Amino acid sequence: MNPSNNAAAAGQAGRVLGVIGLGSMGFGAAVTALRRGVTTVGLDTHLQARERFIAEGGAAAESLAALGAQCDAVVVLVVNAAQTEAVLFGAGGLLESMRPGSVVITSATVDPTLPPLWQERLAARDLWLIDAPVSGGAMKAAAGQMTVMASGAPEAFAAAGALLDAIAGKVYRLGDKPGIGSTVKMVNQHMAGVHIAAACEGMALGMRAGADPHALYEVICNSAGMSWMFQNRVPHILAGDYTPLSAVSIFIKDLGIVLDAARKLSFPLPLASAAHQLYLATAAAGHGAEDDSAVIKFYAELAGLELPKPAGAP
């Protein structure tokens, strides 16, 4: 289970990595692979994303079929399970286009029961699957420091070679079966979602009681109540900038996956349930497409708080 520290993709000459989904995480992964000497082909439904990747020195495919046909491994970094299945099994998808022995690396946050089913379908065409959700955010992805929680057959890792290592800072090999990686990511999202909700609630409480939000942030960051999510998200609140690096709607989806899995296990998750309701309430108030730190807006509207405004705002 020890993480592999990525190394330059030595020995990968002539091998090609595909990245489907050039959003905040996918773009960072693709550019990181380029910097590490891996020939990388990207695909995104948005022309601007493809052009941005080409400007970084990458190549862009015109279709799923064209990408799949030329790649030894493909990272699928789309939004959800439905998009992942369309990429894998839709018309012209990777099931039809990739060469036997190639590797599909699925990285969306999904129900852990799905990757084993995907592996069965891919295996019928002699394709491997690595279940490999990621974490770290756009900044860590761009810096080549995101974490990959991977599981799959040893043969899949052998076939992928160093191509998976090339996109990340740490690749944790968690087991020999797809689904384990998604289980670990599910736990990560449970905790991340609760921590963001707690950060917003705590900041709103302090402001309601009269604390200066900037001083409150600095003190908590140097005290036992600090979490990575508090440290990372509260600056968005202090800047009055809710540009979505990770949207409220993402945690509605991800905590929904967590709660569905817990329900199947007859396992209570009161903290995740409460946090999920906060994200739903924030979305119902019109903030679902904003950064997930916009959960504080639910509290602000409830309590009549005046939140920090962007620089230059009246």
mmCIF file of C-alpha atoms in Angstrom:
data_model
loop_
_atom_site.group_PDB
_atom_site.id
_atom_site.type_symbol
_atom_site.label_atom_id
_atom_site.label_comp_id
_atom_site.label_asym_id
_atom_site.label_seq_id
_atom_site.Cartn_x
_atom_site.Cartn_y
_atom_site.Cartn_z
ATOM 1 C CA MET A 1 0.000 0.000 0.000
ATOM 2 C CA ASN A 2 3.021 2.283 0.028
ATOM 3 C CA PRO A 3 2.704 5.171 -2.406
ATOM 4 C CA SER A 4 4.875 5.223 -5.471
ATOM 5 C CA ASN A 5 6.593 8.571 -5.792
ATOM 6 C CA ASN A 6 6.347 9.609 -9.393
ATOM 7 C CA ALA A 7 9.526 9.629 -11.332
ATOM 8 C CA ALA A 8 10.193 11.004 -14.763
ATOM 9 C CA ALA A 9 8.605 8.644 -17.210
ATOM 10 C CA ALA A 10 11.833 6.882 -18.008
ATOM 11 C CA GLY A 11 11.379 3.950 -20.329
ATOM 12 C CA GLN A 12 8.095 5.315 -21.682
ATOM 13 C CA ALA A 13 9.495 6.466 -25.008
ATOM 14 C CA GLY A 14 7.030 5.711 -27.765
ATOM 15 C CA ARG A 15 4.130 5.148 -25.340
ATOM 16 C CA VAL A 16 1.161 7.492 -25.449
ATOM 17 C CA LEU A 17 -1.101 8.672 -22.635
ATOM 18 C CA GLY A 18 -4.601 9.975 -23.267
ATOM 19 C CA VAL A 19 -6.494 12.305 -20.934
ATOM 20 C CA ILE A 20 -10.242 12.701 -21.420
ATOM 21 C CA GLY A 21 -11.626 15.737 -19.619
ATOM 22 C CA LEU A 22 -9.337 18.780 -19.609
ATOM 23 C CA GLY A 23 -11.016 20.525 -16.696
ATOM 24 C CA SER A 24 -9.290 21.732 -13.548
ATOM 25 C CA MET A 25 -7.882 18.328 -12.600
ATOM 26 C CA GLY A 26 -7.577 16.768 -16.043
ATOM 27 C CA PHE A 27 -5.699 19.719 -17.494
ATOM 28 C CA GLY A 28 -3.220 19.657 -14.635
ATOM 29 C CA ALA A 29 -2.723 15.912 -15.030
ATOM 30 C CA ALA A 30 -2.189 16.186 -18.782
ATOM 31 C CA VAL A 31 0.264 19.078 -18.541
ATOM 32 C CA THR A 32 2.164 17.308 -15.758
ATOM 33 C CA ALA A 33 2.593 14.256 -17.982
ATOM 34 C CA LEU A 34 3.887 16.480 -20.785
ATOM 35 C CA ARG A 35 6.412 18.100 -18.464
ATOM 36 C CA ARG A 36 7.619 14.638 -17.473
ATOM 37 C CA GLY A 37 8.324 13.666 -21.038
ATOM 38 C CA VAL A 38 5.223 11.614 -21.837
ATOM 39 C CA THR A 39 3.550 12.007 -25.224
ATOM 40 C CA THR A 40 0.055 13.068 -24.200
ATOM 41 C CA VAL A 41 -3.163 13.455 -26.172
ATOM 42 C CA GLY A 42 -6.128 15.321 -24.680
ATOM 43 C CA LEU A 43 -9.831 15.423 -25.422
ATOM 44 C CA ASP A 44 -12.544 17.703 -24.096
ATOM 45 C CA THR A 45 -15.969 18.723 -25.332
ATOM 46 C CA HIS A 46 -14.948 22.397 -25.036
ATOM 47 C CA LEU A 47 -12.811 23.794 -27.847
ATOM 48 C CA GLN A 48 -11.215 26.328 -25.499
ATOM 49 C CA ALA A 49 -9.919 23.541 -23.260
ATOM 50 C CA ARG A 50 -8.410 21.702 -26.232
ATOM 51 C CA GLU A 51 -6.761 24.868 -27.537
ATOM 52 C CA ARG A 52 -5.341 25.637 -24.104
ATOM 53 C CA PHE A 53 -3.771 22.177 -23.968
ATOM 54 C CA ILE A 54 -2.327 22.520 -27.469
ATOM 55 C CA ALA A 55 -0.781 25.830 -26.380
ATOM 56 C CA GLU A 56 1.045 23.903 -23.646
ATOM 57 C CA GLY A 57 2.579 21.571 -26.242
ATOM 58 C CA GLY A 58 0.043 18.773 -26.119
ATOM 59 C CA ALA A 59 -1.956 17.184 -28.903
ATOM 60 C CA ALA A 60 -5.752 17.148 -29.064
ATOM 61 C CA ALA A 61 -7.816 14.329 -30.550
ATOM 62 C CA GLU A 62 -10.884 14.985 -32.644
ATOM 63 C CA SER A 63 -12.907 12.114 -31.192
ATOM 64 C CA LEU A 64 -12.939 9.350 -28.600
ATOM 65 C CA ALA A 65 -12.188 6.809 -31.297
ATOM 66 C CA ALA A 66 -9.160 8.739 -32.540
ATOM 67 C CA LEU A 67 -7.789 9.133 -29.030
ATOM 68 C CA GLY A 68 -8.373 5.523 -28.012
ATOM 69 C CA ALA A 69 -6.719 4.114 -31.111
ATOM 70 C CA GLN A 70 -3.381 5.785 -30.426
ATOM 71 C CA CYS A 71 -3.058 5.508 -26.628
ATOM 72 C CA ASP A 72 -1.498 2.840 -24.435
ATOM 73 C CA ALA A 73 -3.371 4.154 -21.387
ATOM 74 C CA VAL A 74 -6.218 6.648 -21.053
ATOM 75 C CA VAL A 75 -7.120 8.616 -17.930
ATOM 76 C CA VAL A 76 -10.854 9.401 -17.815
ATOM 77 C CA LEU A 77 -11.243 12.529 -15.674
ATOM 78 C CA VAL A 78 -14.856 13.470 -16.301
ATOM 79 C CA VAL A 79 -17.530 14.582 -13.832
ATOM 80 C CA ASN A 80 -19.477 11.468 -12.872
ATOM 81 C CA ALA A 81 -20.321 7.832 -13.525
ATOM 82 C CA ALA A 82 -22.723 8.583 -16.387
ATOM 83 C CA GLN A 83 -20.062 10.497 -18.303
ATOM 84 C CA THR A 84 -17.493 7.787 -17.550
ATOM 85 C CA GLU A 85 -19.779 5.080 -18.945
ATOM 86 C CA ALA A 86 -20.457 7.153 -22.070
ATOM 87 C CA VAL A 87 -16.707 7.465 -22.649
ATOM 88 C CA LEU A 88 -16.122 3.765 -22.080
ATOM 89 C CA PHE A 89 -19.110 2.140 -23.704
ATOM 90 C CA GLY A 90 -20.828 4.709 -25.904
ATOM 91 C CA ALA A 91 -20.615 4.787 -29.681
ATOM 92 C CA GLY A 92 -16.978 5.145 -30.695
ATOM 93 C CA GLY A 93 -15.929 4.826 -27.046
ATOM 94 C CA LEU A 94 -12.799 3.305 -25.587
ATOM 95 C CA LEU A 95 -14.198 -0.225 -25.509
ATOM 96 C CA GLU A 96 -14.390 -0.138 -29.299
ATOM 97 C CA SER A 97 -11.269 1.854 -30.092
ATOM 98 C CA MET A 98 -8.420 0.892 -27.742
ATOM 99 C CA ARG A 99 -5.923 -1.796 -28.671
ATOM 100 C CA PRO A 100 -5.970 -5.109 -26.736
ATOM 101 C CA GLY A 101 -3.732 -4.950 -23.680
ATOM 102 C CA SER A 102 -4.254 -1.207 -23.197
ATOM 103 C CA VAL A 103 -5.339 0.324 -19.892
ATOM 104 C CA VAL A 104 -8.313 2.499 -18.963
ATOM 105 C CA ILE A 105 -7.811 4.597 -15.810
ATOM 106 C CA THR A 106 -11.119 5.871 -14.415
ATOM 107 C CA SER A 107 -10.767 8.834 -12.061
ATOM 108 C CA ALA A 108 -14.223 10.312 -11.437
ATOM 109 C CA THR A 109 -15.743 9.931 -7.970
ATOM 110 C CA VAL A 110 -18.256 7.108 -8.379
ATOM 111 C CA ASP A 111 -20.152 4.420 -6.483
ATOM 112 C CA PRO A 112 -17.492 1.795 -5.582
ATOM 113 C CA THR A 113 -19.680 -0.994 -6.963
ATOM 114 C CA LEU A 114 -19.329 0.319 -10.526
ATOM 115 C CA PRO A 115 -15.602 -0.141 -11.382
ATOM 116 C CA PRO A 116 -15.752 -3.967 -11.001
ATOM 117 C CA LEU A 117 -18.641 -4.021 -13.482
ATOM 118 C CA TRP A 118 -16.689 -1.839 -15.898
ATOM 119 C CA GLN A 119 -13.681 -4.148 -15.622
ATOM 120 C CA GLU A 120 -15.821 -7.145 -16.609
ATOM 121 C CA ARG A 121 -16.991 -5.430 -19.778
ATOM 122 C CA LEU A 122 -13.526 -4.168 -20.689
ATOM 123 C CA ALA A 123 -11.928 -7.561 -20.037
ATOM 124 C CA ALA A 124 -14.120 -9.067 -22.750
ATOM 125 C CA ARG A 125 -12.102 -6.926 -25.200
ATOM 126 C CA ASP A 126 -8.770 -7.666 -23.495
ATOM 127 C CA LEU A 127 -8.573 -4.222 -21.893
ATOM 128 C CA TRP A 128 -7.471 -3.491 -18.330
ATOM 129 C CA LEU A 129 -9.068 -1.133 -15.819
ATOM 130 C CA ILE A 130 -7.407 0.756 -12.987
ATOM 131 C CA ASP A 131 -9.892 2.329 -10.579
ATOM 132 C CA ALA A 132 -8.005 5.546 -9.766
ATOM 133 C CA PRO A 133 -9.893 8.512 -8.319
ATOM 134 C CA VAL A 134 -7.800 11.581 -7.540
ATOM 135 C CA SER A 135 -7.595 14.290 -4.903
ATOM 136 C CA GLY A 136 -5.735 17.532 -4.360
ATOM 137 C CA GLY A 137 -7.555 20.217 -6.306
ATOM 138 C CA ALA A 138 -6.586 22.220 -9.361
ATOM 139 C CA MET A 139 -3.423 23.724 -7.862
ATOM 140 C CA LYS A 140 -1.931 20.383 -6.853
ATOM 141 C CA ALA A 141 -2.922 18.844 -10.177
ATOM 142 C CA ALA A 142 -1.147 21.654 -12.037
ATOM 143 C CA ALA A 143 1.932 21.207 -9.840
ATOM 144 C CA GLY A 144 2.008 17.449 -10.410
ATOM 145 C CA GLN A 145 1.261 16.808 -6.741
ATOM 146 C CA MET A 146 -2.224 15.308 -6.721
ATOM 147 C CA THR A 147 -2.892 12.016 -4.969
ATOM 148 C CA VAL A 148 -4.168 8.962 -6.852
ATOM 149 C CA MET A 149 -6.072 6.242 -4.955
ATOM 150 C CA ALA A 150 -5.657 3.284 -7.262
ATOM 151 C CA SER A 151 -6.705 -0.346 -7.328
ATOM 152 C CA GLY A 152 -6.638 -2.974 -10.034
ATOM 153 C CA ALA A 153 -4.974 -6.159 -11.152
ATOM 154 C CA PRO A 154 -1.166 -6.266 -11.024
ATOM 155 C CA GLU A 155 -1.251 -6.876 -14.779
ATOM 156 C CA ALA A 156 -3.085 -3.567 -15.232
ATOM 157 C CA PHE A 157 -0.398 -1.650 -13.365
ATOM 158 C CA ALA A 158 2.300 -3.474 -15.297
ATOM 159 C CA ALA A 159 0.610 -2.607 -18.593
ATOM 160 C CA ALA A 160 0.225 1.059 -17.612
ATOM 161 C CA GLY A 161 3.912 1.215 -16.720
ATOM 162 C CA ALA A 162 4.913 4.641 -15.420
ATOM 163 C CA LEU A 163 2.113 6.418 -17.296
ATOM 164 C CA LEU A 164 -0.098 6.581 -14.204
ATOM 165 C CA ASP A 165 2.796 7.765 -12.041
ATOM 166 C CA ALA A 166 3.487 10.532 -14.564
ATOM 167 C CA ILE A 167 0.321 12.485 -13.736
ATOM 168 C CA ALA A 168 0.583 12.649 -9.949
ATOM 169 C CA GLY A 169 2.640 13.235 -6.829
ATOM 170 C CA LYS A 170 1.650 9.988 -5.113
ATOM 171 C CA VAL A 171 -0.031 6.893 -6.460
ATOM 172 C CA TYR A 172 -1.361 4.624 -3.715
ATOM 173 C CA ARG A 173 -1.849 1.025 -4.843
ATOM 174 C CA LEU A 174 -4.662 -0.081 -2.558
ATOM 175 C CA GLY A 175 -5.558 -3.536 -3.803
ATOM 176 C CA ASP A 176 -5.850 -5.940 -6.698
ATOM 177 C CA LYS A 177 -9.507 -5.286 -7.534
ATOM 178 C CA PRO A 178 -11.232 -2.224 -8.990
ATOM 179 C CA GLY A 179 -13.575 -0.622 -6.467
ATOM 180 C CA ILE A 180 -11.144 -0.309 -3.566
ATOM 181 C CA GLY A 181 -9.770 2.960 -4.916
ATOM 182 C CA SER A 182 -13.281 4.366 -5.178
ATOM 183 C CA THR A 183 -14.048 3.209 -1.642
ATOM 184 C CA VAL A 184 -11.085 5.167 -0.281
ATOM 185 C CA LYS A 185 -12.069 8.208 -2.362
ATOM 186 C CA MET A 186 -15.605 7.944 -0.984
ATOM 187 C CA VAL A 187 -14.231 8.199 2.557
ATOM 188 C CA ASN A 188 -12.088 11.156 1.505
ATOM 189 C CA GLN A 189 -15.120 12.953 0.069
ATOM 190 C CA HIS A 190 -17.141 12.204 3.206
ATOM 191 C CA MET A 191 -14.517 13.932 5.329
ATOM 192 C CA ALA A 192 -13.821 16.748 2.888
ATOM 193 C CA GLY A 193 -17.514 17.581 2.561
ATOM 194 C CA VAL A 194 -18.021 17.623 6.326
ATOM 195 C CA HIS A 195 -14.893 19.740 6.859
ATOM 196 C CA ILE A 196 -15.972 22.392 4.327
ATOM 197 C CA ALA A 197 -19.420 22.594 5.895
ATOM 198 C CA ALA A 198 -17.855 22.872 9.358
ATOM 199 C CA ALA A 199 -15.456 25.592 8.170
ATOM 200 C CA CYS A 200 -18.312 27.673 6.764
ATOM 201 C CA GLU A 201 -20.441 27.138 9.859
ATOM 202 C CA GLY A 202 -17.581 28.085 12.196
ATOM 203 C CA MET A 203 -16.710 31.225 10.235
ATOM 204 C CA ALA A 204 -20.362 32.291 10.197
ATOM 205 C CA LEU A 205 -20.640 31.691 13.946
ATOM 206 C CA GLY A 206 -17.564 33.791 14.657
ATOM 207 C CA MET A 207 -18.741 36.634 12.427
ATOM 208 C CA ARG A 208 -22.196 36.597 14.008
ATOM 209 C CA ALA A 209 -20.539 36.917 17.419
ATOM 210 C CA GLY A 210 -18.473 39.887 16.232
ATOM 211 C CA ALA A 211 -15.070 38.352 15.434
ATOM 212 C CA ASP A 212 -13.043 39.841 12.605
ATOM 213 C CA PRO A 213 -13.080 37.151 9.880
ATOM 214 C CA HIS A 214 -9.456 37.733 8.839
ATOM 215 C CA ALA A 215 -8.202 37.456 12.416
ATOM 216 C CA LEU A 216 -10.435 34.433 13.003
ATOM 217 C CA TYR A 217 -8.951 32.687 9.984
ATOM 218 C CA GLU A 218 -5.367 33.378 11.062
ATOM 219 C CA VAL A 219 -5.926 32.147 14.621
ATOM 220 C CA ILE A 220 -7.732 28.953 13.607
ATOM 221 C CA CYS A 221 -5.027 28.156 11.036
ATOM 222 C CA ASN A 222 -2.548 28.143 13.928
ATOM 223 C CA SER A 223 -4.762 26.248 16.349
ATOM 224 C CA ALA A 224 -6.106 22.745 16.852
ATOM 225 C CA GLY A 225 -9.377 23.453 15.043
ATOM 226 C CA MET A 226 -7.653 23.913 11.694
ATOM 227 C CA SER A 227 -8.271 21.496 8.806
ATOM 228 C CA TRP A 228 -6.845 21.488 5.299
ATOM 229 C CA MET A 229 -10.269 22.422 3.955
ATOM 230 C CA PHE A 230 -10.569 25.328 6.401
ATOM 231 C CA GLN A 231 -7.160 26.604 5.374
ATOM 232 C CA ASN A 232 -7.904 26.160 1.674
ATOM 233 C CA ARG A 233 -11.514 27.347 1.396
ATOM 234 C CA VAL A 234 -11.845 30.221 3.869
ATOM 235 C CA PRO A 235 -9.563 32.484 1.764
ATOM 236 C CA HIS A 236 -12.261 32.299 -0.945
ATOM 237 C CA ILE A 237 -14.723 33.702 1.606
ATOM 238 C CA LEU A 238 -12.317 36.411 2.773
ATOM 239 C CA ALA A 239 -11.721 37.456 -0.848
ATOM 240 C CA GLY A 240 -15.434 37.396 -1.651
ATOM 241 C CA ASP A 241 -14.557 35.196 -4.622
ATOM 242 C CA TYR A 242 -16.852 32.224 -5.223
ATOM 243 C CA THR A 243 -15.495 31.295 -8.647
ATOM 244 C CA PRO A 244 -16.056 27.521 -8.658
ATOM 245 C CA LEU A 245 -12.825 25.610 -8.206
ATOM 246 C CA SER A 246 -15.046 22.851 -6.800
ATOM 247 C CA ALA A 247 -18.741 23.649 -6.903
ATOM 248 C CA VAL A 248 -21.464 23.154 -4.299
ATOM 249 C CA SER A 249 -23.145 20.780 -6.765
ATOM 250 C CA ILE A 250 -20.093 18.488 -6.729
ATOM 251 C CA PHE A 251 -20.533 17.787 -3.033
ATOM 252 C CA ILE A 252 -24.247 17.228 -3.481
ATOM 253 C CA LYS A 253 -23.232 14.442 -5.864
ATOM 254 C CA ASP A 254 -20.313 13.095 -3.851
ATOM 255 C CA LEU A 255 -22.025 13.069 -0.462
ATOM 256 C CA GLY A 256 -24.991 11.469 -2.204
ATOM 257 C CA ILE A 257 -22.665 8.620 -3.238
ATOM 258 C CA VAL A 258 -21.405 8.376 0.339
ATOM 259 C CA LEU A 259 -24.913 8.241 1.809
ATOM 260 C CA ASP A 260 -26.149 5.714 -0.761
ATOM 261 C CA ALA A 261 -23.230 3.405 0.018
ATOM 262 C CA ALA A 262 -23.795 3.764 3.750
ATOM 263 C CA ARG A 263 -27.483 2.976 3.318
ATOM 264 C CA LYS A 264 -26.598 -0.281 1.548
ATOM 265 C CA LEU A 265 -24.305 -1.126 4.461
ATOM 266 C CA SER A 266 -26.917 -0.153 7.086
ATOM 267 C CA PHE A 267 -24.316 2.252 8.436
ATOM 268 C CA PRO A 268 -25.335 5.590 10.036
ATOM 269 C CA LEU A 269 -23.645 8.802 8.850
ATOM 270 C CA PRO A 270 -25.261 11.679 10.768
ATOM 271 C CA LEU A 271 -22.468 14.171 10.023
ATOM 272 C CA ALA A 272 -22.482 13.427 6.293
ATOM 273 C CA SER A 273 -26.288 13.669 6.257
ATOM 274 C CA ALA A 274 -26.227 17.088 7.920
ATOM 275 C CA ALA A 275 -23.526 18.345 5.566
ATOM 276 C CA HIS A 276 -25.435 17.038 2.539
ATOM 277 C CA GLN A 277 -28.498 19.010 3.633
ATOM 278 C CA LEU A 278 -26.380 22.175 3.909
ATOM 279 C CA TYR A 279 -25.130 21.768 0.335
ATOM 280 C CA LEU A 280 -28.685 21.128 -0.851
ATOM 281 C CA ALA A 281 -29.950 24.211 0.994
ATOM 282 C CA THR A 282 -27.148 26.313 -0.488
ATOM 283 C CA ALA A 283 -28.019 25.102 -3.981
ATOM 284 C CA ALA A 284 -31.722 25.748 -3.376
ATOM 285 C CA ALA A 285 -30.798 29.327 -2.485
ATOM 286 C CA GLY A 286 -29.255 29.713 -5.947
ATOM 287 C CA HIS A 287 -25.581 29.005 -5.237
ATOM 288 C CA GLY A 288 -25.190 25.459 -6.575
ATOM 289 C CA ALA A 289 -22.812 26.462 -9.377
ATOM 290 C CA GLU A 290 -20.595 28.549 -7.086
ATOM 291 C CA ASP A 291 -17.511 27.433 -5.174
ATOM 292 C CA ASP A 292 -18.328 25.043 -2.338
ATOM 293 C CA SER A 293 -17.253 27.703 0.169
ATOM 294 C CA ALA A 294 -20.535 29.411 -0.780
ATOM 295 C CA VAL A 295 -22.135 27.256 1.919
ATOM 296 C CA ILE A 296 -21.397 30.257 4.143
ATOM 297 C CA LYS A 297 -23.914 32.235 2.090
ATOM 298 C CA PHE A 298 -26.668 29.988 3.430
ATOM 299 C CA TYR A 299 -25.697 31.010 6.962
ATOM 300 C CA ALA A 300 -25.248 34.651 5.958
ATOM 301 C CA GLU A 301 -28.729 34.837 4.469
ATOM 302 C CA LEU A 302 -30.163 33.032 7.488
ATOM 303 C CA ALA A 303 -28.505 35.336 10.026
ATOM 304 C CA GLY A 304 -28.263 38.576 8.064
ATOM 305 C CA LEU A 305 -24.460 38.553 7.992
ATOM 306 C CA GLU A 306 -22.490 40.804 5.671
ATOM 307 C CA LEU A 307 -19.775 38.730 4.037
ATOM 308 C CA PRO A 308 -16.479 40.130 2.739
ATOM 309 C CA LYS A 309 -16.753 41.609 -0.740
ATOM 310 C CA PRO A 310 -14.300 41.307 -3.624
ATOM 311 C CA ALA A 311 -11.586 43.948 -3.815
ATOM 312 C CA GLY A 312 -12.966 47.060 -5.479
ATOM 313 C CA ALA A 313 -16.598 46.133 -4.879
ATOM 314 C CA PRO A 314 -18.800 48.944 -3.497
#
